[in-house]
Tab-separated table of C-alpha atoms in Angstrom:
chain	number	residue	atom	x	y	z
A	11	MET	CA	18.560	13.575	27.010
A	12	SER	CA	17.323	16.998	28.151
A	13	ASN	CA	13.608	18.554	27.301
A	14	SER	CA	15.454	21.123	24.871
A	15	GLN	CA	16.858	18.142	23.203
A	16	ASP	CA	13.443	16.051	22.981
A	17	VAL	CA	11.579	19.082	21.879
A	18	GLN	CA	14.477	19.446	19.033
A	19	ALA	CA	14.293	15.314	18.247
A	20	LYS	CA	10.115	15.760	18.188
A	21	ARG	CA	10.666	18.700	15.333
A	22	SER	CA	13.598	17.175	13.599
A	23	TRP	CA	12.860	16.229	10.087
A	24	LEU	CA	15.315	13.430	10.217
A	25	PRO	CA	13.944	11.397	12.966
A	26	LYS	CA	15.652	9.299	15.496
A	27	ALA	CA	14.381	5.812	16.941
A	28	HIS	CA	15.252	2.676	18.445
A	29	PRO	CA	17.388	0.341	16.508
A	30	VAL	CA	14.474	-2.183	16.634
A	31	SER	CA	12.046	0.538	15.275
A	32	TRP	CA	14.512	0.524	12.306
A	33	GLY	CA	14.754	-3.228	12.146
A	34	MET	CA	10.861	-3.338	12.018
A	35	LEU	CA	10.699	-0.862	9.217
A	36	ALA	CA	13.205	-2.420	7.052
A	37	ILE	CA	11.074	-5.758	7.336
A	38	GLY	CA	7.749	-3.893	6.618
A	39	THR	CA	9.436	-2.251	3.813
A	40	SER	CA	10.418	-5.479	2.382
A	41	SER	CA	6.936	-7.138	2.961
A	42	MET	CA	5.422	-4.050	0.996
A	43	LEU	CA	8.093	-4.856	-1.681
A	44	LEU	CA	6.787	-8.555	-2.096
A	45	ILE	CA	3.091	-7.423	-1.813
A	46	SER	CA	3.802	-4.583	-4.817
A	47	ILE	CA	5.759	-7.249	-6.776
A	48	ASP	CA	3.152	-9.591	-6.897
A	49	ARG	CA	0.790	-7.124	-8.051
A	50	GLN	CA	2.928	-6.070	-10.555
A	51	ILE	CA	3.180	-9.556	-12.273
A	52	LEU	CA	-0.441	-9.949	-13.438
A	53	PRO	CA	-0.640	-6.502	-15.199
A	54	THR	CA	2.742	-7.121	-16.705
A	55	VAL	CA	1.933	-10.657	-18.196
A	56	LEU	CA	-1.531	-9.702	-18.753
A	57	PRO	CA	-0.979	-9.158	-22.481
A	58	ALA	CA	0.545	-12.732	-22.823
A	59	ILE	CA	-2.219	-14.288	-20.951
A	60	MET	CA	-4.733	-12.489	-22.816
A	61	LYS	CA	-2.990	-13.781	-26.255
A	62	GLU	CA	-2.867	-17.423	-24.781
A	63	PHE	CA	-6.634	-17.734	-24.132
A	64	GLY	CA	-7.870	-15.067	-26.785
A	65	MET	CA	-8.913	-12.487	-24.212
A	66	ASN	CA	-9.988	-9.250	-24.998
A	67	SER	CA	-9.516	-5.933	-22.527
A	68	THR	CA	-12.529	-6.508	-20.929
A	69	GLN	CA	-12.026	-10.195	-20.468
A	70	GLY	CA	-8.379	-9.453	-19.294
A	71	GLY	CA	-9.709	-6.847	-16.762
A	72	PHE	CA	-12.028	-9.727	-15.302
A	73	ILE	CA	-8.916	-11.847	-14.591
A	74	SER	CA	-7.330	-8.938	-12.783
A	75	SER	CA	-10.511	-8.305	-10.716
A	76	LEU	CA	-10.304	-11.885	-8.959
A	77	ASN	CA	-6.858	-10.678	-7.096
A	78	PHE	CA	-8.801	-7.549	-5.995
A	79	ILE	CA	-11.949	-9.976	-4.615
A	80	GLY	CA	-9.201	-11.993	-2.532
A	81	THR	CA	-7.630	-8.493	-1.368
A	82	LEU	CA	-11.100	-7.359	-0.226
A	83	LEU	CA	-11.762	-10.595	1.771
A	84	GLY	CA	-8.128	-11.117	2.950
A	85	ALA	CA	-7.764	-7.592	4.502
A	86	ALA	CA	-11.083	-7.352	6.199
A	87	ILE	CA	-10.670	-10.748	7.705
A	88	ILE	CA	-7.036	-11.013	8.961
A	89	GLY	CA	-7.572	-7.025	9.774
A	90	VAL	CA	-10.132	-8.279	12.475
A	91	VAL	CA	-7.941	-11.431	13.492
A	92	ALA	CA	-5.133	-9.298	14.068
A	93	ASP	CA	-6.732	-7.095	16.388
A	94	SER	CA	-8.500	-9.594	18.234
A	95	ILE	CA	-5.120	-11.279	19.004
A	96	GLY	CA	-3.475	-8.122	20.790
A	97	ARG	CA	-1.128	-5.228	19.547
A	98	GLY	CA	2.539	-4.798	18.957
A	99	TYR	CA	4.624	-8.180	18.814
A	100	LYS	CA	1.149	-10.284	18.973
A	101	ARG	CA	0.233	-8.565	15.187
A	102	THR	CA	3.341	-10.776	13.999
A	103	TRP	CA	1.393	-14.219	14.327
A	104	ALA	CA	-1.629	-12.932	11.814
A	105	TRP	CA	1.453	-11.208	9.637
A	106	TRP	CA	3.111	-15.000	9.406
A	107	GLY	CA	-0.266	-16.693	8.465
A	108	SER	CA	-0.709	-14.004	5.464
A	109	CYS	CA	2.815	-14.303	4.378
A	110	PHE	CA	2.559	-18.247	4.470
A	111	LEU	CA	-0.543	-18.081	2.125
A	112	ALA	CA	0.945	-15.599	-0.562
A	113	ILE	CA	4.178	-17.998	-0.733
A	114	ILE	CA	1.875	-21.067	-1.380
A	115	SER	CA	-0.263	-19.362	-4.086
A	116	GLY	CA	2.613	-17.950	-5.775
A	117	LEU	CA	4.222	-21.615	-6.341
A	118	ALA	CA	0.968	-22.863	-7.296
A	119	THR	CA	0.581	-20.208	-9.838
A	120	PHE	CA	3.713	-21.064	-11.229
A	121	PHE	CA	2.334	-24.978	-11.820
A	122	THR	CA	-1.012	-23.855	-13.123
A	123	LYS	CA	-2.323	-24.704	-16.797
A	124	GLY	CA	-5.848	-23.731	-17.174
A	125	VAL	CA	-7.838	-20.468	-16.642
A	126	PHE	CA	-9.866	-21.976	-14.174
A	127	ASN	CA	-6.863	-22.685	-11.953
A	128	LEU	CA	-5.099	-19.165	-13.133
A	129	GLN	CA	-8.499	-17.636	-11.390
A	130	LEU	CA	-8.654	-19.562	-8.524
A	131	TRP	CA	-5.060	-18.814	-7.356
A	132	ARG	CA	-5.451	-15.224	-8.042
A	133	VAL	CA	-8.124	-14.877	-5.375
A	134	VAL	CA	-5.988	-16.730	-2.916
A	135	MET	CA	-3.027	-14.383	-3.772
A	136	GLY	CA	-5.179	-11.652	-3.271
A	137	LEU	CA	-6.535	-13.178	0.246
A	138	GLY	CA	-2.601	-13.464	1.102
A	139	THR	CA	-1.208	-9.783	0.053
A	140	GLY	CA	-4.676	-8.507	1.262
A	141	ALA	CA	-4.289	-9.641	4.799
A	142	MET	CA	-0.399	-9.168	4.950
A	143	GLU	CA	-0.757	-5.325	4.196
A	144	PRO	CA	-2.928	-4.119	6.902
A	145	ALA	CA	-1.097	-6.246	9.517
A	146	ASN	CA	2.220	-5.165	8.377
A	147	VAL	CA	1.071	-1.427	8.481
A	148	ALA	CA	-0.295	-1.950	11.810
A	149	LEU	CA	2.769	-3.715	13.084
A	150	VAL	CA	5.329	-1.116	11.837
A	151	SER	CA	2.903	1.767	13.594
A	152	ASP	CA	3.113	-0.107	16.897
A	153	PHE	CA	6.890	-0.256	16.706
A	154	TRP	CA	7.349	3.724	16.051
A	155	GLN	CA	6.598	6.676	18.300
A	156	LYS	CA	3.560	8.764	17.217
A	157	GLU	CA	5.651	11.777	16.256
A	158	ASN	CA	7.086	10.161	13.253
A	159	ARG	CA	4.290	7.889	12.463
A	160	GLY	CA	3.838	9.276	8.756
A	161	PHE	CA	7.759	9.300	8.177
A	162	ALA	CA	7.462	5.634	9.206
A	163	LEU	CA	4.645	4.430	7.320
A	164	GLY	CA	5.906	6.463	4.300
A	165	VAL	CA	9.310	4.772	4.569
A	166	ASN	CA	7.140	1.388	5.004
A	167	HIS	CA	5.171	1.944	1.646
A	168	THR	CA	8.296	2.707	-0.080
A	169	GLY	CA	8.048	-1.150	-0.825
A	170	MET	CA	5.208	-0.508	-3.177
A	171	PRO	CA	7.113	1.756	-5.699
A	172	LEU	CA	10.263	-0.112	-5.386
A	173	GLY	CA	8.484	-2.998	-6.410
A	174	GLN	CA	6.672	-1.299	-9.077
A	175	PHE	CA	9.989	-0.856	-10.848
A	176	ILE	CA	12.098	-3.893	-10.070
A	177	GLY	CA	8.981	-6.421	-10.429
A	178	PRO	CA	8.720	-4.951	-14.010
A	179	ALA	CA	12.440	-5.118	-14.260
A	180	LEU	CA	13.076	-8.561	-13.411
A	181	LEU	CA	10.044	-9.600	-15.497
A	182	SER	CA	11.301	-8.118	-18.617
A	183	VAL	CA	14.412	-10.429	-18.264
A	184	VAL	CA	12.435	-13.374	-17.400
A	185	LEU	CA	10.003	-12.841	-20.469
A	186	LEU	CA	12.992	-12.752	-22.485
A	187	TYR	CA	13.768	-16.316	-21.594
A	188	GLY	CA	10.626	-17.808	-20.622
A	189	GLY	CA	6.949	-17.727	-20.283
A	190	TRP	CA	4.409	-15.618	-18.237
A	191	ARG	CA	3.918	-18.627	-15.878
A	192	ASP	CA	7.894	-18.208	-14.879
A	193	ALA	CA	7.328	-14.713	-13.408
A	194	PHE	CA	5.544	-16.497	-10.372
A	195	LEU	CA	8.020	-19.093	-9.497
A	196	TRP	CA	10.865	-16.490	-7.636
A	197	ILE	CA	7.964	-14.849	-5.289
A	198	PRO	CA	8.147	-17.426	-2.455
A	199	ALA	CA	12.241	-17.007	-1.827
A	200	ILE	CA	11.211	-13.254	-0.760
A	201	GLY	CA	8.842	-14.189	1.408
A	202	ILE	CA	10.709	-17.134	3.255
A	203	LEU	CA	13.390	-14.620	4.205
A	204	LEU	CA	11.094	-12.326	5.585
A	205	ILE	CA	9.463	-14.845	8.033
A	206	LEU	CA	12.650	-15.591	9.597
A	207	ALA	CA	13.881	-11.864	9.913
A	208	GLN	CA	10.342	-11.294	11.341
A	209	TRP	CA	10.773	-14.196	14.153
A	210	LEU	CA	13.965	-12.479	14.859
A	211	VAL	CA	12.923	-8.735	15.210
A	212	GLY	CA	9.239	-8.798	16.053
A	213	SER	CA	9.605	-10.372	19.668
A	214	LYS	CA	7.842	-9.185	23.072
A	215	LYS	CA	11.528	-8.430	24.549
A	216	ASN	CA	12.464	-6.439	21.410
A	217	GLU	CA	8.930	-4.483	21.628
A	218	MET	CA	9.524	-3.673	25.453
A	219	LYS	CA	13.143	-2.038	24.542
A	220	VAL	CA	11.180	0.195	21.748
A	221	ARG	CA	8.729	1.343	24.405
A	222	GLY	CA	11.355	2.137	27.008
A	223	TRP	CA	13.598	4.231	24.632
A	224	ILE	CA	10.381	6.278	23.686
A	225	ASP	CA	9.726	6.880	27.136
A	226	GLU	CA	13.341	7.980	27.960
A	227	HIS	CA	13.081	10.323	25.145
A	228	ASN	CA	9.703	11.718	26.218
A	229	MET	CA	8.176	10.760	23.123
A	230	THR	CA	4.322	9.350	22.405
A	231	GLN	CA	3.946	5.852	22.633
A	232	PRO	CA	2.358	4.328	19.708
A	233	TYR	CA	-0.412	2.757	21.939
A	234	SER	CA	-1.248	2.974	25.530
A	235	LYS	CA	0.046	0.943	28.504
A	236	GLU	CA	-3.487	-0.730	28.788
A	237	ASP	CA	-3.552	-2.161	25.396
A	238	VAL	CA	-0.057	-3.617	25.784
A	239	GLU	CA	-1.403	-6.884	26.911
A	240	ASN	CA	-4.883	-6.307	25.735
A	241	LYS	CA	-6.640	-9.619	23.880
A	242	LEU	CA	-10.144	-9.115	22.669
A	243	GLY	CA	-12.235	-11.803	21.080
A	244	VAL	CA	-12.806	-12.285	17.361
A	245	LYS	CA	-16.452	-10.970	18.096
A	246	GLN	CA	-15.422	-8.200	19.949
A	247	SER	CA	-12.749	-7.356	17.639
A	248	PHE	CA	-15.207	-7.612	14.931
A	249	MET	CA	-17.621	-5.235	16.870
A	250	ASN	CA	-14.875	-2.780	17.526
A	251	ALA	CA	-14.124	-2.689	13.551
A	252	VAL	CA	-17.585	-2.043	12.579
A	253	ASN	CA	-17.979	0.691	15.166
A	254	SER	CA	-14.955	2.075	13.730
A	255	LEU	CA	-16.977	3.221	10.773
A	256	LYS	CA	-18.875	5.422	13.008
A	257	ASN	CA	-15.902	7.329	13.088
A	258	ARG	CA	-16.134	10.034	10.366
A	259	ASN	CA	-12.284	10.305	9.706
A	260	ILE	CA	-12.151	6.474	8.802
A	261	ARG	CA	-15.262	6.534	6.706
A	262	LEU	CA	-13.779	9.432	4.663
A	263	ALA	CA	-10.112	7.744	4.548
A	264	ILE	CA	-11.751	4.881	2.959
A	265	THR	CA	-13.475	6.951	0.414
A	266	MET	CA	-10.173	9.048	-0.254
A	267	ASP	CA	-8.408	5.613	-0.382
A	268	PHE	CA	-11.072	4.035	-3.020
A	269	LEU	CA	-10.562	7.004	-5.271
A	270	PHE	CA	-7.059	7.082	-5.270
A	271	LEU	CA	-6.901	3.442	-5.977
A	272	TRP	CA	-9.343	3.265	-8.493
A	273	THR	CA	-7.446	5.762	-10.629
A	274	GLU	CA	-3.997	3.939	-9.853
A	275	MET	CA	-5.193	0.509	-10.794
A	276	GLY	CA	-7.298	2.059	-13.984
A	277	VAL	CA	-3.780	3.183	-15.203
A	278	ALA	CA	-1.786	0.414	-13.698
A	279	THR	CA	-3.851	-2.826	-15.137
A	280	PHE	CA	-3.482	-1.863	-18.814
A	281	LEU	CA	-0.239	0.332	-18.577
A	282	THR	CA	2.072	-2.455	-20.327
A	283	LEU	CA	-0.668	-3.230	-23.006
A	284	TYR	CA	-1.166	0.639	-23.513
A	285	LEU	CA	2.708	0.738	-23.996
A	286	MET	CA	2.868	-2.002	-26.623
A	287	ASP	CA	-0.153	-0.655	-28.628
A	288	HIS	CA	0.578	2.745	-28.600
A	289	LEU	CA	4.458	2.578	-29.164
A	290	GLY	CA	4.480	-0.527	-31.431
A	291	ILE	CA	7.080	-2.104	-28.644
A	292	GLY	CA	7.623	-5.835	-27.521
A	293	LEU	CA	6.529	-7.201	-23.990
A	294	ALA	CA	10.000	-7.077	-22.622
A	295	GLN	CA	10.402	-3.641	-23.118
A	296	ALA	CA	7.169	-2.626	-22.338
A	297	ALA	CA	7.136	-4.376	-18.971
A	298	LEU	CA	10.475	-2.532	-17.894
A	299	ILE	CA	8.889	1.018	-18.967
A	300	SER	CA	5.771	0.307	-17.067
A	301	GLY	CA	8.010	0.197	-13.831
A	302	ALA	CA	9.064	3.784	-14.315
A	303	SER	CA	7.114	5.254	-11.537
A	304	GLY	CA	8.736	3.132	-8.985
A	305	ILE	CA	11.920	4.937	-9.700
A	306	THR	CA	10.622	8.131	-7.913
A	307	GLY	CA	7.968	6.489	-6.016
A	308	TRP	CA	9.767	5.785	-2.743
A	309	PHE	CA	10.777	9.510	-2.657
A	310	GLY	CA	7.299	10.780	-2.973
A	311	LEU	CA	6.331	8.384	-0.294
A	312	ILE	CA	9.129	9.534	2.256
A	313	LEU	CA	8.459	13.378	1.335
A	314	TRP	CA	4.625	13.481	1.771
A	315	GLY	CA	4.532	11.578	4.580
A	316	THR	CA	7.327	13.342	6.509
A	317	VAL	CA	5.280	16.875	5.567
A	318	SER	CA	2.223	15.483	6.488
A	319	ASP	CA	3.730	15.225	10.139
A	320	HIS	CA	4.618	18.507	9.998
A	321	ILE	CA	1.827	20.439	8.240
A	322	GLY	CA	-0.889	18.012	8.539
A	323	ARG	CA	-2.684	15.260	6.815
A	324	ARG	CA	-4.945	17.494	5.047
A	325	PRO	CA	-2.634	19.924	3.345
A	326	ALA	CA	-0.664	17.215	2.407
A	327	LEU	CA	-3.304	15.204	0.749
A	328	GLY	CA	-4.486	18.329	-1.176
A	329	ILE	CA	-1.170	18.974	-2.721
A	330	VAL	CA	-0.615	15.070	-3.650
A	331	THR	CA	-3.967	15.121	-5.111
A	332	VAL	CA	-3.681	17.896	-7.261
A	333	GLY	CA	-0.356	16.191	-8.541
A	334	PHE	CA	-1.587	12.733	-8.925
A	335	ALA	CA	-4.683	13.884	-11.113
A	336	ALA	CA	-2.104	16.071	-13.627
A	337	THR	CA	0.059	13.275	-14.054
A	338	VAL	CA	-2.397	10.866	-15.001
A	339	PHE	CA	-3.811	13.218	-17.405
A	340	CYS	CA	-0.641	13.709	-18.992
A	341	LEU	CA	-0.217	10.262	-20.016
A	342	THR	CA	-2.430	10.908	-22.887
A	343	PHE	CA	0.588	12.839	-24.527
A	344	ILE	CA	2.932	9.749	-24.443
A	345	ASN	CA	4.204	9.561	-28.007
A	346	SER	CA	7.717	7.949	-27.880
A	347	VAL	CA	9.884	5.687	-25.555
A	348	PRO	CA	11.699	8.821	-24.070
A	349	THR	CA	8.162	10.523	-23.128
A	350	ALA	CA	6.708	7.536	-21.449
A	351	TRP	CA	9.898	6.994	-19.183
A	352	ALA	CA	9.677	10.877	-18.620
A	353	MET	CA	5.892	11.176	-17.889
A	354	LEU	CA	6.073	7.765	-15.674
A	355	ILE	CA	8.550	8.887	-13.432
A	356	VAL	CA	7.013	12.218	-12.705
A	357	TRP	CA	3.715	10.136	-12.172
A	358	GLY	CA	5.970	8.304	-9.728
A	359	LEU	CA	6.298	11.219	-7.318
A	360	PHE	CA	2.250	11.074	-6.406
A	361	ARG	CA	1.387	7.757	-7.091
A	362	ASN	CA	1.854	5.835	-3.934
A	363	ALA	CA	2.322	9.212	-1.830
A	364	PRO	CA	-1.354	9.358	-0.854
A	365	PHE	CA	-1.171	5.998	0.935
A	366	ALA	CA	1.249	6.851	3.722
A	367	VAL	CA	-0.907	10.071	4.498
A	368	ILE	CA	-4.001	8.127	4.392
A	369	ASN	CA	-2.812	4.985	6.395
A	370	SER	CA	-1.386	7.610	8.944
A	371	LEU	CA	-4.538	9.486	9.261
A	372	THR	CA	-6.437	6.116	9.795
A	373	VAL	CA	-4.191	5.249	12.716
A	374	ASP	CA	-4.333	8.459	14.054
A	375	SER	CA	-8.212	8.579	14.072
A	376	ALA	CA	-8.439	5.256	15.640
A	377	PRO	CA	-5.630	3.721	17.307
A	378	LYS	CA	-7.454	0.909	19.069
A	379	GLU	CA	-8.774	-0.692	15.958
A	380	ALA	CA	-5.820	-0.229	13.662
A	381	ALA	CA	-5.385	-3.267	12.074
A	382	SER	CA	-9.289	-3.792	11.374
A	383	SER	CA	-9.437	-0.086	10.380
A	384	LEU	CA	-6.850	-0.603	7.956
A	385	GLY	CA	-8.247	-3.937	6.744
A	386	PHE	CA	-11.443	-1.923	5.863
A	387	LEU	CA	-9.188	0.532	3.893
A	388	VAL	CA	-7.280	-1.986	2.057
A	389	GLY	CA	-10.365	-4.288	1.667
A	390	ILE	CA	-12.767	-1.585	0.311
A	391	GLY	CA	-9.899	1.214	-0.988
A	392	TYR	CA	-7.798	-1.522	-2.689
A	393	GLY	CA	-9.745	-4.808	-3.007
A	394	LEU	CA	-13.318	-3.247	-4.186
A	395	SER	CA	-11.714	-0.342	-6.227
A	396	GLY	CA	-9.460	-2.903	-8.180
A	397	THR	CA	-12.377	-5.528	-8.757
A	398	LEU	CA	-14.683	-2.656	-10.254
A	399	VAL	CA	-12.063	-0.496	-12.042
A	400	SER	CA	-10.501	-3.481	-14.455
A	401	PRO	CA	-13.415	-4.290	-16.098
A	402	VAL	CA	-14.899	-1.047	-16.324
A	403	ILE	CA	-11.896	0.585	-17.798
A	404	GLY	CA	-11.382	-2.373	-19.970
A	405	TRP	CA	-14.573	-1.642	-21.614
A	406	VAL	CA	-13.866	2.198	-21.877
A	407	ILE	CA	-10.603	1.254	-23.669
A	408	ASP	CA	-12.656	-1.217	-26.007
A	409	GLN	CA	-15.177	1.522	-26.722
A	410	TRP	CA	-13.296	4.864	-27.017
A	411	GLY	CA	-9.645	4.030	-26.241
A	412	TYR	CA	-6.805	5.026	-23.929
A	413	SER	CA	-7.022	8.704	-24.040
A	414	THR	CA	-10.693	8.876	-22.893
A	415	SER	CA	-9.883	6.540	-19.916
A	416	TYR	CA	-7.103	8.684	-18.738
A	417	VAL	CA	-9.365	11.667	-18.562
A	418	ILE	CA	-12.208	9.851	-16.899
A	419	LEU	CA	-9.450	8.457	-14.252
A	420	ALA	CA	-7.891	12.164	-13.714
A	421	ILE	CA	-11.437	13.102	-12.979
A	422	SER	CA	-11.925	10.493	-10.399
A	423	CYS	CA	-8.828	11.585	-8.710
A	424	LEU	CA	-10.196	15.088	-8.524
A	425	LEU	CA	-13.149	13.887	-6.739
A	426	VAL	CA	-10.784	13.241	-3.600
A	427	PHE	CA	-11.241	16.804	-2.646
A	428	ILE	CA	-14.822	16.220	-1.292
A	429	PRO	CA	-14.038	13.964	1.448
A	430	LEU	CA	-10.766	15.669	1.951
A	431	LEU	CA	-12.614	18.733	2.939
A	432	MET	CA	-14.699	17.077	5.380
A	433	ALA	CA	-11.899	15.346	7.317
A	434	LYS	CA	-10.657	16.567	10.675
A	435	GLU	CA	-6.896	17.137	10.892
A	436	THR	CA	-5.098	14.834	13.108
A	437	ALA	CA	-1.265	15.850	13.056
A	438	GLY	CA	0.888	18.802	12.155
A	439	ARG	CA	2.181	21.783	14.189
A	440	LYS	CA	-0.915	23.863	14.130
A	441	LEU	CA	-3.005	20.994	15.555
A	442	LYS	CA	-0.569	20.862	18.369
A	443	GLU	CA	-0.595	24.409	18.808
A	444	ARG	CA	-4.392	24.566	19.278
A	445	GLN	CA	-4.389	21.399	21.737
A	446	LEU	CA	-2.114	23.226	23.831
A	447	GLN	CA	-3.985	26.690	23.602
A	448	GLY	CA	-7.099	24.597	24.328
């Protein structure tokens, strides 16, 4: 390929990549789908669980928070382990372990009978999915050229909105013919297929093919040659992870992630219950509508992830923040089934979009500690926010109702602008132009 063609490929909004990179992206997207489906199950069947065990919204929120506690621990621990094993194909080992954990906990939840066992396996499932997410994001990032990282992680995260729609849609069918426990039965099959696919694609030989292709096309490697065979001890990897927190961008990314996820989970945890109470519809129909944001969520992820590659991470996040807050506030105006569908579909354009951009900002800012930094991002951002927001918003709903909760959550989202204005840009054409001039 000539130099002019190389430049054109780098600037193209439709990226080119090695077939292995696309294969890894397909597995990564399916992994996010698995994670997302599990995270949709509990909010979807929560009304049935609350009814069976006589819980109010605050108590139901506590059940939900247990999953996030596991996520916090799993993401932080496995993120460090993944970095200690090494970069690239070596990350598959940490990914396999976390996927097995998710499979086992899904099966165990199906057979559980009491509240204590339900609580226990929610923590374990959180450990598995919380660990798999940062390992998965780092793995996809290591198999793609840096020029198209935002696009790749945007596509990778489309599994989240797809799961947000597919999960409730399937669950609505399950709930028509079975109980809430049946919802956990079919998760393991997805994980088993992904493990087999990852074993075929995520090999050292395939990674070397990708790196060779990137060199041939004069693009930027996802990480340096010195890191290819680098293997750190767990202690050193942990110290590197702690040191990554000294990076201002990492701290700001975690803060932004926390605020976005506080808002998202504050809405999602009680969305099915809100639709049932507010519209007077049944659980199966409410479960189906609650996943409406997934119809457009995949497009928002790809769109804003790709846009961030070109105009920069900060401008893209600014636009998404305004859209996210506005659409959450508008949920207060739902007054019928058609308006519920319409407003949730619009919310989908922004619901998942921040996380592809924030993950790209994180990997850009700390490439050597990508998994552990993403582990802190998922653990603190998703795990801590979910642990706290579920009982808090449940209490707000018990005291003042759903409308007040949506106003509070919209304001929480707008607080993202505080850390965003302090973040350092890591992508976009203007940054590249400044670097060339400097």
